[in-house]
């Protein structure tokens, strides 16, 4: 057995589970009675205890032959291992955690309005792509498409297409059912997408495994609770300097995993820790950084915008790595592949990784963003249009879930990438000394559809 004798075990308390963020499932139907949208697909639990073996067995073999792995490698295996990963087999949305779009149609509708407002503010180009990363059940894109459909007169000369980046075969099948009624086909090997179909309203939809496969062009990008699922590295400051937290086999308990510290600096400690870092424990998600670089390059070159919504912080938090199973916190090292693993998004890191190629806005709290987008008015309209008291109660409950600071209102944030010219006030182009305020960007300021 090739164990790393110099690795120091970390006491569990040193990596204690952080506060819950993803929320337990609410009761009842998310939809208002008069909504034309179908009830969100619900997933049934597929993870019996027997499934736990897959990822764990694979990891134990790997750890025995090559020694401890980084937390990022552990997370990648647990979540997206092609045969046994959590997202590959189980999916999670609705059964282990619930997300804002699954709680209320208002959420996706207001995001749909956000994209339309940006499209209008940039001169209504006659072609645009909506690109969603990690679409889950497809509910969010479905709600956005319903808004586009209701405002079809506005978009009538515009060629819209949908591009979904999804690694999970199970979830892409659910998305296909939700968005096309199952009318999809696999695409030939030589195409960049792996599946394509047509939405119920006739909009083409394509599926990809990686953002790099999505065609270039004026695009609106959306990542809702996606970045928190990407693998993180964890680092601990010690007397010897920065060390990386690794995952290893516990020598005292058969087939059990434990955290250890690398004996010295690693390539990751050299590359990912900022010299000015003041925290003692840091999580870095390089895949999120690379993704932001790619989005910023695309937006700089082709125009469009990216909206990123997730729980997170602005470079202040330390240990946020946690697991969820059946709406409860789950030990991240137990039964990998059967629970969702997640870490808070560091928005200060995302801002840095945009490298000034685009302007960035936020993070702004979910309740402020939705308020600026007119969620109060939308709630009133839905309440007026519904006649039964159960729907009323449901609407008020879901509004509270989204907006209450103690629920999702304060811990979820919105962050945007926009072309620099979008934030230059028209009068400033001609007279840079002008003191007129920046043009409002919906959500981050007041919504104005002109
Ligand atoms: N956005 C949805 C689902 C969030 S769960 C919602 O808010 O309800 C995370 C989603 O990202 C799932 O669809 C999962 O399969 C997908 N995913 C996770 N890692 C991925 C990766 N590396 N590449 C592409 N998709 C990924």
Tab-separated table of C-alpha atoms and ligand atoms in Angstrom:
chain	number	residue	atom	x	y	z
A	1	UNK	CA	0.000	0.000	0.000
A	2	UNK	CA	1.450	3.357	-1.008
A	3	UNK	CA	0.381	5.589	1.801
A	4	UNK	CA	1.988	8.911	2.327
A	5	UNK	CA	3.613	8.492	5.777
A	6	UNK	CA	4.345	12.163	6.186
A	7	UNK	CA	0.752	13.259	5.619
A	8	UNK	CA	-0.807	14.514	8.813
A	9	UNK	CA	-4.374	13.441	9.610
A	10	UNK	CA	-6.748	16.348	10.162
A	11	UNK	CA	-9.160	16.167	13.086
A	12	UNK	CA	-12.764	16.158	11.895
A	13	UNK	CA	-13.450	19.358	13.822
A	14	UNK	CA	-10.859	21.175	11.743
A	15	UNK	CA	-13.084	20.615	8.736
A	16	UNK	CA	-16.437	20.800	10.478
A	17	UNK	CA	-19.542	20.945	8.350
A	18	UNK	CA	-20.569	24.468	7.511
A	19	UNK	CA	-24.047	25.877	7.733
A	20	UNK	CA	-26.633	24.446	5.404
A	21	UNK	CA	-27.360	26.432	2.270
A	22	UNK	CA	-29.327	24.285	-0.062
A	23	UNK	CA	-32.770	24.055	1.364
A	24	UNK	CA	-35.099	21.237	2.234
A	25	UNK	CA	-37.896	20.595	-0.193
A	26	UNK	CA	-40.992	22.711	0.412
A	27	UNK	CA	-44.415	21.143	0.395
A	28	UNK	CA	-46.801	21.462	-2.468
A	29	UNK	CA	-46.716	22.406	-6.094
A	30	UNK	CA	-44.460	25.250	-7.181
A	31	UNK	CA	-46.802	26.335	-9.921
A	32	UNK	CA	-49.565	28.881	-9.742
A	33	UNK	CA	-52.890	27.451	-10.846
A	34	UNK	CA	-53.213	29.636	-13.910
A	35	UNK	CA	-49.709	29.045	-15.111
A	36	UNK	CA	-49.501	27.350	-18.488
A	37	UNK	CA	-46.348	25.572	-17.393
A	38	UNK	CA	-46.343	21.891	-16.436
A	39	UNK	CA	-45.524	20.735	-12.927
A	40	UNK	CA	-41.765	20.390	-12.461
A	41	UNK	CA	-40.474	16.884	-12.984
A	42	UNK	CA	-39.822	15.144	-9.695
A	43	UNK	CA	-37.036	12.641	-9.405
A	44	UNK	CA	-37.407	9.453	-7.473
A	45	UNK	CA	-34.607	8.310	-5.221
A	46	UNK	CA	-32.338	5.906	-7.054
A	47	UNK	CA	-29.565	5.651	-4.553
A	48	UNK	CA	-29.826	2.498	-2.541
A	49	UNK	CA	-27.086	1.850	-0.046
A	50	UNK	CA	-25.679	-0.802	-2.415
A	51	UNK	CA	-24.671	1.923	-4.897
A	52	UNK	CA	-22.216	3.486	-2.496
A	53	UNK	CA	-19.575	0.949	-3.377
A	54	UNK	CA	-18.913	2.193	-6.921
A	55	UNK	CA	-17.050	5.454	-6.383
A	56	UNK	CA	-15.632	4.344	-3.029
A	57	UNK	CA	-14.190	1.117	-4.475
A	58	UNK	CA	-12.652	3.031	-7.351
A	59	UNK	CA	-11.171	5.626	-4.991
A	60	UNK	CA	-9.793	3.032	-2.569
A	61	UNK	CA	-7.955	1.316	-5.439
A	62	UNK	CA	-6.563	4.635	-6.582
A	63	UNK	CA	-5.516	5.752	-3.087
A	64	UNK	CA	-3.817	2.388	-2.431
A	65	UNK	CA	-1.810	2.571	-5.621
A	66	UNK	CA	-0.973	6.272	-5.925
A	67	UNK	CA	-1.487	7.797	-2.476
A	68	UNK	CA	-3.731	10.667	-1.311
A	69	UNK	CA	-5.721	12.730	-3.819
A	70	UNK	CA	-6.660	16.403	-3.740
A	71	UNK	CA	-10.143	17.367	-2.547
A	72	UNK	CA	-10.780	18.555	-6.137
A	73	UNK	CA	-10.031	15.107	-7.535
A	74	UNK	CA	-12.164	13.485	-4.839
A	75	UNK	CA	-15.065	15.841	-5.577
A	76	UNK	CA	-14.789	15.271	-9.337
A	77	UNK	CA	-14.936	11.481	-8.882
A	78	UNK	CA	-17.819	11.690	-6.418
A	79	UNK	CA	-19.924	14.022	-8.567
A	80	UNK	CA	-19.184	13.343	-12.213
A	81	UNK	CA	-17.415	9.969	-12.485
A	82	UNK	CA	-18.866	8.788	-15.837
A	83	UNK	CA	-20.188	5.503	-14.445
A	84	UNK	CA	-20.935	6.106	-10.779
A	85	UNK	CA	-20.844	9.866	-10.050
A	86	UNK	CA	-23.622	11.520	-8.086
A	87	UNK	CA	-24.854	13.665	-10.986
A	88	UNK	CA	-24.335	10.846	-13.467
A	89	UNK	CA	-26.576	8.407	-11.591
A	90	UNK	CA	-28.771	10.325	-9.202
A	91	UNK	CA	-29.244	13.968	-10.202
A	92	UNK	CA	-30.225	15.360	-6.872
A	93	UNK	CA	-32.484	18.315	-7.711
A	94	UNK	CA	-35.709	17.802	-5.779
A	95	UNK	CA	-34.581	14.703	-3.917
A	96	UNK	CA	-31.492	15.863	-1.984
A	97	UNK	CA	-31.870	19.622	-2.299
A	98	UNK	CA	-34.256	22.099	-3.832
A	99	UNK	CA	-33.272	25.153	-5.864
A	100	UNK	CA	-34.980	28.518	-6.470
A	101	UNK	CA	-36.352	27.705	-9.946
A	102	UNK	CA	-37.954	24.572	-8.501
A	103	UNK	CA	-39.585	26.654	-5.767
A	104	UNK	CA	-41.368	29.210	-7.910
A	105	UNK	CA	-41.963	30.051	-11.548
A	106	UNK	CA	-41.417	33.733	-10.609
A	107	UNK	CA	-37.677	33.117	-10.357
A	108	UNK	CA	-37.155	31.899	-13.937
A	109	UNK	CA	-39.620	34.410	-15.343
A	110	UNK	CA	-37.690	37.344	-13.888
A	111	UNK	CA	-34.434	35.932	-15.213
A	112	UNK	CA	-36.084	35.675	-18.633
A	113	UNK	CA	-36.980	39.364	-18.344
A	114	UNK	CA	-33.362	40.145	-17.362
A	115	UNK	CA	-32.062	38.649	-20.614
A	116	UNK	CA	-34.682	40.468	-22.673
A	117	UNK	CA	-33.783	43.735	-20.973
A	118	UNK	CA	-30.075	43.224	-21.797
A	119	UNK	CA	-30.948	42.224	-25.354
A	120	UNK	CA	-32.975	45.438	-25.746
A	121	UNK	CA	-30.285	47.569	-24.121
A	122	UNK	CA	-27.732	46.333	-26.657
A	123	UNK	CA	-29.814	47.198	-29.704
A	124	UNK	CA	-31.884	43.987	-30.140
A	125	UNK	CA	-29.405	41.959	-32.226
A	126	UNK	CA	-31.291	39.646	-34.595
A	127	UNK	CA	-29.618	36.428	-33.392
A	128	UNK	CA	-28.897	35.252	-29.841
A	129	UNK	CA	-28.025	32.074	-28.021
A	130	UNK	CA	-29.153	31.313	-24.475
A	131	UNK	CA	-26.521	29.043	-22.911
A	132	UNK	CA	-27.337	27.400	-19.581
A	133	UNK	CA	-24.634	25.590	-17.599
A	134	UNK	CA	-25.861	22.709	-15.432
A	135	UNK	CA	-29.585	23.019	-16.171
A	136	UNK	CA	-30.735	20.408	-13.593
A	137	UNK	CA	-34.292	19.389	-14.471
A	138	UNK	CA	-34.603	22.077	-17.196
A	139	UNK	CA	-37.172	24.004	-15.157
A	140	UNK	CA	-35.297	27.316	-15.264
A	141	UNK	CA	-34.836	27.276	-19.044
A	142	UNK	CA	-38.492	26.196	-19.357
A	143	UNK	CA	-39.651	29.254	-17.390
A	144	UNK	CA	-37.393	31.562	-19.428
A	145	UNK	CA	-38.733	30.081	-22.666
A	146	UNK	CA	-42.282	30.693	-21.508
A	147	UNK	CA	-41.434	34.389	-21.062
A	148	UNK	CA	-39.856	34.485	-24.538
A	149	UNK	CA	-42.979	32.835	-25.905
A	150	UNK	CA	-45.293	35.299	-24.179
A	151	UNK	CA	-43.240	38.170	-25.595
A	152	UNK	CA	-42.964	36.546	-29.013
A	153	UNK	CA	-44.075	39.767	-30.728
A	154	UNK	CA	-40.983	41.508	-29.339
A	155	UNK	CA	-38.677	38.685	-30.428
A	156	UNK	CA	-40.392	37.921	-33.712
A	157	UNK	CA	-37.487	38.891	-35.951
A	158	UNK	CA	-34.905	37.323	-33.666
A	159	UNK	CA	-33.330	33.924	-34.229
A	160	UNK	CA	-33.123	32.381	-30.731
A	161	UNK	CA	-31.475	29.045	-29.903
A	162	UNK	CA	-30.890	27.214	-26.609
A	163	UNK	CA	-27.589	25.543	-25.671
A	164	UNK	CA	-27.382	23.388	-22.554
A	165	UNK	CA	-24.075	22.270	-21.023
A	166	UNK	CA	-24.784	19.102	-19.055
A	167	UNK	CA	-22.576	16.112	-18.191
A	168	UNK	CA	-25.273	13.948	-16.646
A	169	UNK	CA	-27.024	11.569	-19.071
A	170	UNK	CA	-29.789	11.137	-16.520
A	171	UNK	CA	-30.437	14.869	-16.155
A	172	UNK	CA	-30.143	15.576	-19.892
A	173	UNK	CA	-32.905	12.996	-20.471
A	174	UNK	CA	-35.074	14.786	-17.885
A	175	UNK	CA	-34.308	18.177	-19.509
A	176	UNK	CA	-35.220	16.758	-22.924
A	177	UNK	CA	-38.553	15.546	-21.580
A	178	UNK	CA	-39.256	18.859	-19.833
A	179	UNK	CA	-38.323	21.124	-22.732
A	180	UNK	CA	-39.204	19.130	-25.861
A	181	UNK	CA	-41.606	16.468	-24.628
A	182	UNK	CA	-38.861	13.933	-25.433
A	183	UNK	CA	-38.505	14.902	-29.103
A	184	UNK	CA	-34.716	14.763	-29.281
A	185	UNK	CA	-32.105	12.873	-31.242
A	186	UNK	CA	-28.473	12.016	-30.651
A	187	UNK	CA	-26.170	13.916	-32.944
A	188	UNK	CA	-23.412	12.349	-35.087
A	189	UNK	CA	-19.904	12.125	-33.611
A	190	UNK	CA	-18.576	14.900	-35.837
A	191	UNK	CA	-20.946	17.483	-34.314
A	192	UNK	CA	-20.006	19.444	-31.205
A	193	UNK	CA	-23.353	18.764	-29.480
A	194	UNK	CA	-24.325	15.253	-28.323
A	195	UNK	CA	-28.088	15.708	-28.577
A	196	UNK	CA	-30.519	18.126	-30.191
A	197	UNK	CA	-34.244	18.757	-30.247
A	198	UNK	CA	-36.914	21.410	-30.719
A	199	UNK	CA	-38.713	23.118	-27.837
A	200	UNK	CA	-42.486	22.928	-27.597
A	201	UNK	CA	-42.595	26.466	-29.084
A	202	UNK	CA	-40.258	25.544	-31.955
A	203	UNK	CA	-36.903	26.830	-30.645
A	204	UNK	CA	-33.875	24.594	-31.386
A	205	UNK	CA	-32.120	23.136	-28.326
A	206	UNK	CA	-28.633	21.583	-28.284
A	207	UNK	CA	-26.797	19.677	-25.525
A	208	UNK	CA	-23.000	19.733	-24.911
A	209	UNK	CA	-20.584	18.314	-22.359
A	210	UNK	CA	-18.348	21.375	-22.206
A	211	UNK	CA	-18.709	25.135	-22.719
A	212	UNK	CA	-15.941	24.984	-25.324
A	213	UNK	CA	-18.214	22.900	-27.563
A	214	UNK	CA	-20.885	25.658	-27.650
A	215	UNK	CA	-20.667	27.757	-30.862
A	216	UNK	CA	-19.300	31.286	-30.494
A	217	UNK	CA	-21.604	34.267	-31.097
A	218	UNK	CA	-23.691	36.850	-29.246
A	219	UNK	CA	-24.853	34.816	-26.234
A	220	UNK	CA	-26.526	35.055	-22.869
A	221	UNK	CA	-24.960	32.685	-20.343
A	222	UNK	CA	-26.671	31.400	-17.223
A	223	UNK	CA	-25.164	29.441	-14.334
A	224	UNK	CA	-27.566	28.851	-11.457
A	225	UNK	CA	-26.188	26.671	-8.643
A	226	UNK	CA	-23.605	25.359	-11.108
A	227	UNK	CA	-20.301	26.778	-9.879
A	228	UNK	CA	-20.837	25.420	-6.352
A	229	UNK	CA	-20.774	21.898	-7.824
A	230	UNK	CA	-17.337	22.343	-9.440
A	231	UNK	CA	-14.320	20.787	-7.660
A	232	UNK	CA	-12.435	22.865	-5.106
A	233	UNK	CA	-8.921	22.650	-3.704
A	234	UNK	CA	-8.601	23.209	0.041
A	235	UNK	CA	-5.565	24.774	1.689
A	236	UNK	CA	-4.484	25.156	5.301
A	237	UNK	CA	-1.923	27.617	6.621
A	238	UNK	CA	0.572	25.830	8.922
A	239	UNK	CA	3.803	26.691	10.697
A	240	UNK	CA	5.600	25.394	7.578
A	241	UNK	CA	3.565	27.572	5.258
A	242	UNK	CA	0.586	26.621	3.105
A	243	UNK	CA	-0.263	22.912	2.815
A	244	UNK	CA	-3.008	21.286	0.760
A	245	UNK	CA	-5.812	19.245	2.343
A	246	UNK	CA	-5.893	15.792	0.734
A	247	UNK	CA	-8.132	12.733	0.974
A	248	UNK	CA	-6.581	9.459	2.102
A	249	UNK	CA	-7.549	6.054	3.535
A	250	UNK	CA	-7.953	5.953	7.309
A	251	UNK	CA	-5.386	3.355	8.461
A	252	UNK	CA	-7.426	2.582	11.577
A	253	UNK	CA	-10.817	1.893	9.988
A	254	UNK	CA	-11.083	-0.349	6.902
A	255	UNK	CA	-12.487	1.335	3.786
A	256	UNK	CA	-12.962	4.665	5.532
A	257	UNK	CA	-11.596	7.929	4.186
A	258	UNK	CA	-10.055	10.792	6.125
A	259	UNK	CA	-8.547	14.221	5.453
A	260	UNK	CA	-4.763	14.637	5.715
A	261	UNK	CA	-2.412	17.541	5.089
A	262	UNK	CA	0.271	17.430	2.423
A	263	UNK	CA	3.706	17.288	4.076
A	264	UNK	CA	4.796	20.443	2.291
A	265	UNK	CA	3.761	22.871	-0.423
A	266	UNK	CA	2.214	21.382	-3.585
A	267	UNK	CA	1.924	22.762	-7.150
A	268	UNK	CA	-1.584	23.882	-6.190
A	269	UNK	CA	-0.412	25.817	-3.107
A	270	UNK	CA	2.141	27.576	-5.320
A	271	UNK	CA	-0.362	28.486	-8.033
A	272	UNK	CA	-3.662	29.131	-6.308
A	273	UNK	CA	-2.929	31.009	-3.077
A	274	UNK	CA	-2.711	34.768	-3.455
A	275	UNK	CA	0.363	36.344	-1.789
A	276	UNK	CA	-1.876	38.819	0.054
A	277	UNK	CA	-4.127	36.048	1.498
A	278	UNK	CA	-4.958	36.627	5.180
A	279	UNK	CA	-7.215	33.645	5.936
A	280	UNK	CA	-5.827	30.443	7.490
A	281	UNK	CA	-8.018	28.103	5.478
A	282	UNK	CA	-8.868	28.747	1.829
A	283	UNK	CA	-10.929	27.010	-0.847
A	284	UNK	CA	-10.149	27.652	-4.519
A	285	UNK	CA	-12.147	26.408	-7.499
A	286	UNK	CA	-9.846	26.639	-10.544
A	287	UNK	CA	-12.509	25.189	-12.868
A	288	UNK	CA	-14.792	28.095	-11.965
A	289	UNK	CA	-11.906	30.471	-12.711
A	290	UNK	CA	-11.263	28.931	-16.127
A	291	UNK	CA	-14.976	29.035	-16.913
A	292	UNK	CA	-15.165	32.745	-16.052
A	293	UNK	CA	-12.108	33.426	-18.230
A	294	UNK	CA	-13.815	31.656	-21.134
A	295	UNK	CA	-17.101	33.490	-20.652
A	296	UNK	CA	-15.318	36.838	-20.330
A	297	UNK	CA	-13.350	36.195	-23.557
A	298	UNK	CA	-16.517	35.233	-25.406
A	299	UNK	CA	-18.495	38.243	-24.170
A	300	UNK	CA	-15.603	40.618	-24.933
A	301	UNK	CA	-15.412	39.257	-28.500
A	302	UNK	CA	-19.059	38.573	-29.418
A	303	UNK	CA	-21.173	40.524	-26.910
A	304	UNK	CA	-23.970	39.269	-24.672
A	305	UNK	CA	-23.884	38.805	-20.896
A	306	UNK	CA	-23.473	36.185	-18.186
A	307	UNK	CA	-25.640	35.881	-15.098
A	308	UNK	CA	-24.261	33.752	-12.286
A	309	UNK	CA	-26.423	33.000	-9.277
A	310	UNK	CA	-25.242	30.910	-6.372
A	311	UNK	CA	-24.551	30.901	-2.664
A	312	UNK	CA	-21.208	32.383	-1.899
A	313	UNK	CA	-19.046	35.083	-0.390
A	314	UNK	CA	-16.662	37.808	-1.464
A	315	UNK	CA	-13.384	36.196	-0.428
A	316	UNK	CA	-14.147	36.066	3.288
A	317	UNK	CA	-15.220	32.500	4.144
A	318	UNK	CA	-12.990	29.553	4.949
A	319	UNK	CA	-14.381	26.020	5.225
A	320	UNK	CA	-17.657	25.670	3.300
A	321	UNK	CA	-17.263	22.176	1.782
A	322	UNK	CA	-20.348	20.104	2.640
A	323	UNK	CA	-22.594	17.283	1.488
A	324	UNK	CA	-26.356	16.869	1.173
A	325	UNK	CA	-28.408	13.744	0.968
A	326	UNK	CA	-32.162	13.488	1.363
A	327	UNK	CA	-32.305	17.159	2.413
A	328	UNK	CA	-29.899	16.600	5.292
A	329	UNK	CA	-26.240	17.411	5.802
A	330	UNK	CA	-24.095	14.432	4.891
A	331	UNK	CA	-20.474	13.666	5.853
A	332	UNK	CA	-18.522	14.566	2.697
A	333	UNK	CA	-16.233	11.538	3.071
A	334	UNK	CA	-19.011	8.969	3.521
A	335	UNK	CA	-20.394	6.952	0.575
A	336	UNK	CA	-19.042	9.232	-2.198
A	337	UNK	CA	-21.326	9.246	-5.228
A	338	UNK	CA	-24.541	9.053	-3.196
A	339	UNK	CA	-24.627	12.650	-1.910
A	340	UNK	CA	-24.325	16.107	-3.414
A	341	UNK	CA	-21.005	17.768	-2.572
A	342	UNK	CA	-20.794	21.534	-2.740
A	343	UNK	CA	-18.787	24.573	-1.649
A	344	UNK	CA	-19.634	28.284	-1.540
A	345	UNK	CA	-18.647	30.298	-4.595
A	346	UNK	CA	-15.903	32.894	-4.027
A	347	UNK	CA	-17.146	35.868	-6.090
A	348	UNK	CA	-13.958	37.866	-5.449
A	349	UNK	CA	-12.042	35.095	-7.248
A	350	UNK	CA	-14.507	35.148	-10.172
A	351	UNK	CA	-14.075	38.926	-10.480
A	352	UNK	CA	-10.302	38.478	-10.563
A	353	UNK	CA	-10.553	35.764	-13.205
A	354	UNK	CA	-12.568	38.027	-15.533
A	355	UNK	CA	-9.229	39.898	-15.792
A	356	UNK	CA	-10.913	43.141	-16.780
A	357	UNK	CA	-12.062	41.691	-20.130
A	358	UNK	CA	-15.633	42.475	-19.126
A	359	UNK	CA	-17.258	44.642	-16.514
A	360	UNK	CA	-18.568	42.753	-13.492
A	361	UNK	CA	-21.602	43.597	-11.374
A	362	UNK	CA	-22.419	42.156	-7.946
A	363	UNK	CA	-22.549	39.987	-6.014
A	364	UNK	CA	-25.943	41.328	-4.964
A	365	UNK	CA	-28.289	39.455	-2.629
A	366	UNK	CA	-31.024	37.394	-4.278
A	367	UNK	CA	-33.783	39.323	-2.487
A	368	UNK	CA	-32.412	42.652	-3.767
A	369	UNK	CA	-31.961	41.361	-7.298
A	370	UNK	CA	-35.491	39.907	-7.458
A	371	UNK	CA	-36.960	43.037	-5.884
A	372	UNK	CA	-35.244	45.218	-8.479
A	373	UNK	CA	-36.637	42.878	-11.143
A	374	UNK	CA	-40.203	43.457	-9.930
A	375	UNK	CA	-40.920	40.266	-7.985
A	376	UNK	CA	-43.499	42.081	-5.781
A	377	UNK	CA	-45.548	43.069	-8.792
A	378	UNK	CA	-45.288	39.599	-10.322
A	379	UNK	CA	-46.515	38.075	-7.061
A	380	UNK	CA	-49.506	40.441	-6.998
A	381	UNK	CA	-50.470	39.521	-10.569
A	382	UNK	CA	-50.251	35.787	-9.827
A	383	UNK	CA	-52.294	36.258	-6.635
A	384	UNK	CA	-54.960	38.197	-8.514
A	385	UNK	CA	-55.126	35.532	-11.212
A	386	UNK	CA	-55.528	32.623	-8.819
A	387	UNK	CA	-58.845	31.886	-7.211
A	388	UNK	CA	-58.237	29.136	-4.677
A	389	UNK	CA	-56.765	29.669	-1.246
A	390	UNK	CA	-54.302	26.766	-1.583
A	391	UNK	CA	-52.637	28.438	-4.568
A	392	UNK	CA	-52.567	31.754	-2.688
A	393	UNK	CA	-50.883	30.109	0.271
A	394	UNK	CA	-48.441	28.328	-2.023
A	395	UNK	CA	-47.498	31.568	-3.818
A	396	UNK	CA	-46.898	33.380	-0.544
A	397	UNK	CA	-44.869	30.474	0.802
A	398	UNK	CA	-42.626	30.289	-2.263
A	399	UNK	CA	-42.179	34.084	-2.281
A	400	UNK	CA	-41.055	33.839	1.346
A	401	UNK	CA	-38.594	31.040	0.519
A	402	UNK	CA	-36.992	33.099	-2.248
A	403	UNK	CA	-36.967	36.467	-0.481
A	404	UNK	CA	-36.737	35.900	3.278
A	405	UNK	CA	-33.219	36.905	4.430
A	406	UNK	CA	-33.141	33.875	6.713
A	407	UNK	CA	-34.079	31.504	3.871
A	408	UNK	CA	-32.746	32.053	0.360
A	409	UNK	CA	-32.946	35.865	0.231
A	410	UNK	CA	-29.575	36.703	1.743
A	411	UNK	CA	-27.307	33.713	1.123
A	412	UNK	CA	-27.852	33.479	-2.639
A	413	UNK	CA	-26.222	36.149	-4.781
A	414	UNK	CA	-26.315	37.364	-8.366
A	415	UNK	CA	-23.183	38.315	-10.263
A	416	UNK	CA	-22.952	39.449	-13.899
A	417	UNK	CA	-20.379	39.814	-16.653
A	418	UNK	CA	-21.185	42.506	-19.213
A	419	UNK	CA	-19.272	44.134	-22.081
A	420	UNK	CA	-17.588	47.337	-20.874
A	421	UNK	CA	-19.494	49.454	-23.385
A	422	UNK	CA	-22.749	48.362	-21.718
A	423	UNK	CA	-21.786	50.419	-18.665
A	424	UNK	CA	-20.666	53.521	-20.522
A	425	UNK	CA	-23.436	56.066	-20.458
A	426	UNK	CA	-24.329	57.222	-24.000
A	427	UNK	CA	-23.619	60.871	-23.096
A	428	UNK	CA	-20.203	59.948	-21.672
A	429	UNK	CA	-19.022	58.597	-25.005
A	430	UNK	CA	-19.124	62.152	-26.361
A	431	UNK	CA	-18.307	64.035	-23.159
A	432	UNK	CA	-16.344	61.813	-20.749
A	433	UNK	CA	-16.547	64.477	-18.014
A	434	UNK	CA	-20.360	64.131	-17.831
A	435	UNK	CA	-21.594	63.400	-14.302
A	436	UNK	CA	-24.742	61.541	-15.403
A	437	UNK	CA	-25.193	58.174	-13.646
A	438	UNK	CA	-24.421	54.831	-15.256
A	439	UNK	CA	-27.227	53.325	-17.333
A	440	UNK	CA	-29.166	50.950	-15.110
A	441	UNK	CA	-28.646	47.224	-15.544
A	442	UNK	CA	-31.813	45.413	-14.505
A	443	UNK	CA	-31.581	43.573	-11.205
A	444	UNK	CA	-28.471	45.484	-10.132
A	445	UNK	CA	-30.453	48.689	-10.430
A	446	UNK	CA	-34.019	49.421	-11.386
A	447	UNK	CA	-35.601	47.624	-14.328
A	448	UNK	CA	-36.358	49.882	-17.269
A	449	UNK	CA	-37.447	48.283	-20.519
A	450	UNK	CA	-36.820	50.738	-23.337
B	1	LIG	N1	-29.221	24.805	-12.327
B	1	LIG	C1	-30.085	23.791	-11.777
B	1	LIG	C2	-29.341	22.549	-11.266
B	1	LIG	C3	-28.230	22.748	-10.280
B	1	LIG	S1	-27.444	21.210	-9.816
B	1	LIG	C4	-30.978	24.381	-10.710
B	1	LIG	O1	-30.669	25.453	-10.205
B	1	LIG	O2	-31.987	23.785	-10.374
B	1	LIG	C5	-25.945	21.230	-10.798
B	1	LIG	C6	-26.141	20.934	-12.273
B	1	LIG	O3	-24.861	20.999	-12.910
B	1	LIG	C7	-26.678	19.548	-12.633
B	1	LIG	O4	-27.450	19.656	-13.795
B	1	LIG	C8	-25.396	18.740	-12.887
B	1	LIG	O5	-25.589	17.558	-13.617
B	1	LIG	C9	-24.580	19.778	-13.623
B	1	LIG	N2	-23.137	19.586	-13.583
B	1	LIG	C10	-22.375	19.353	-12.484
B	1	LIG	N3	-21.060	19.337	-12.817
B	1	LIG	C11	-20.998	19.582	-14.146
B	1	LIG	C12	-19.917	19.730	-15.075
B	1	LIG	N4	-18.654	19.589	-14.694
B	1	LIG	N5	-20.220	20.021	-16.364
B	1	LIG	C13	-21.510	20.182	-16.770
B	1	LIG	N6	-22.576	20.034	-15.933
B	1	LIG	C14	-22.328	19.754	-14.640
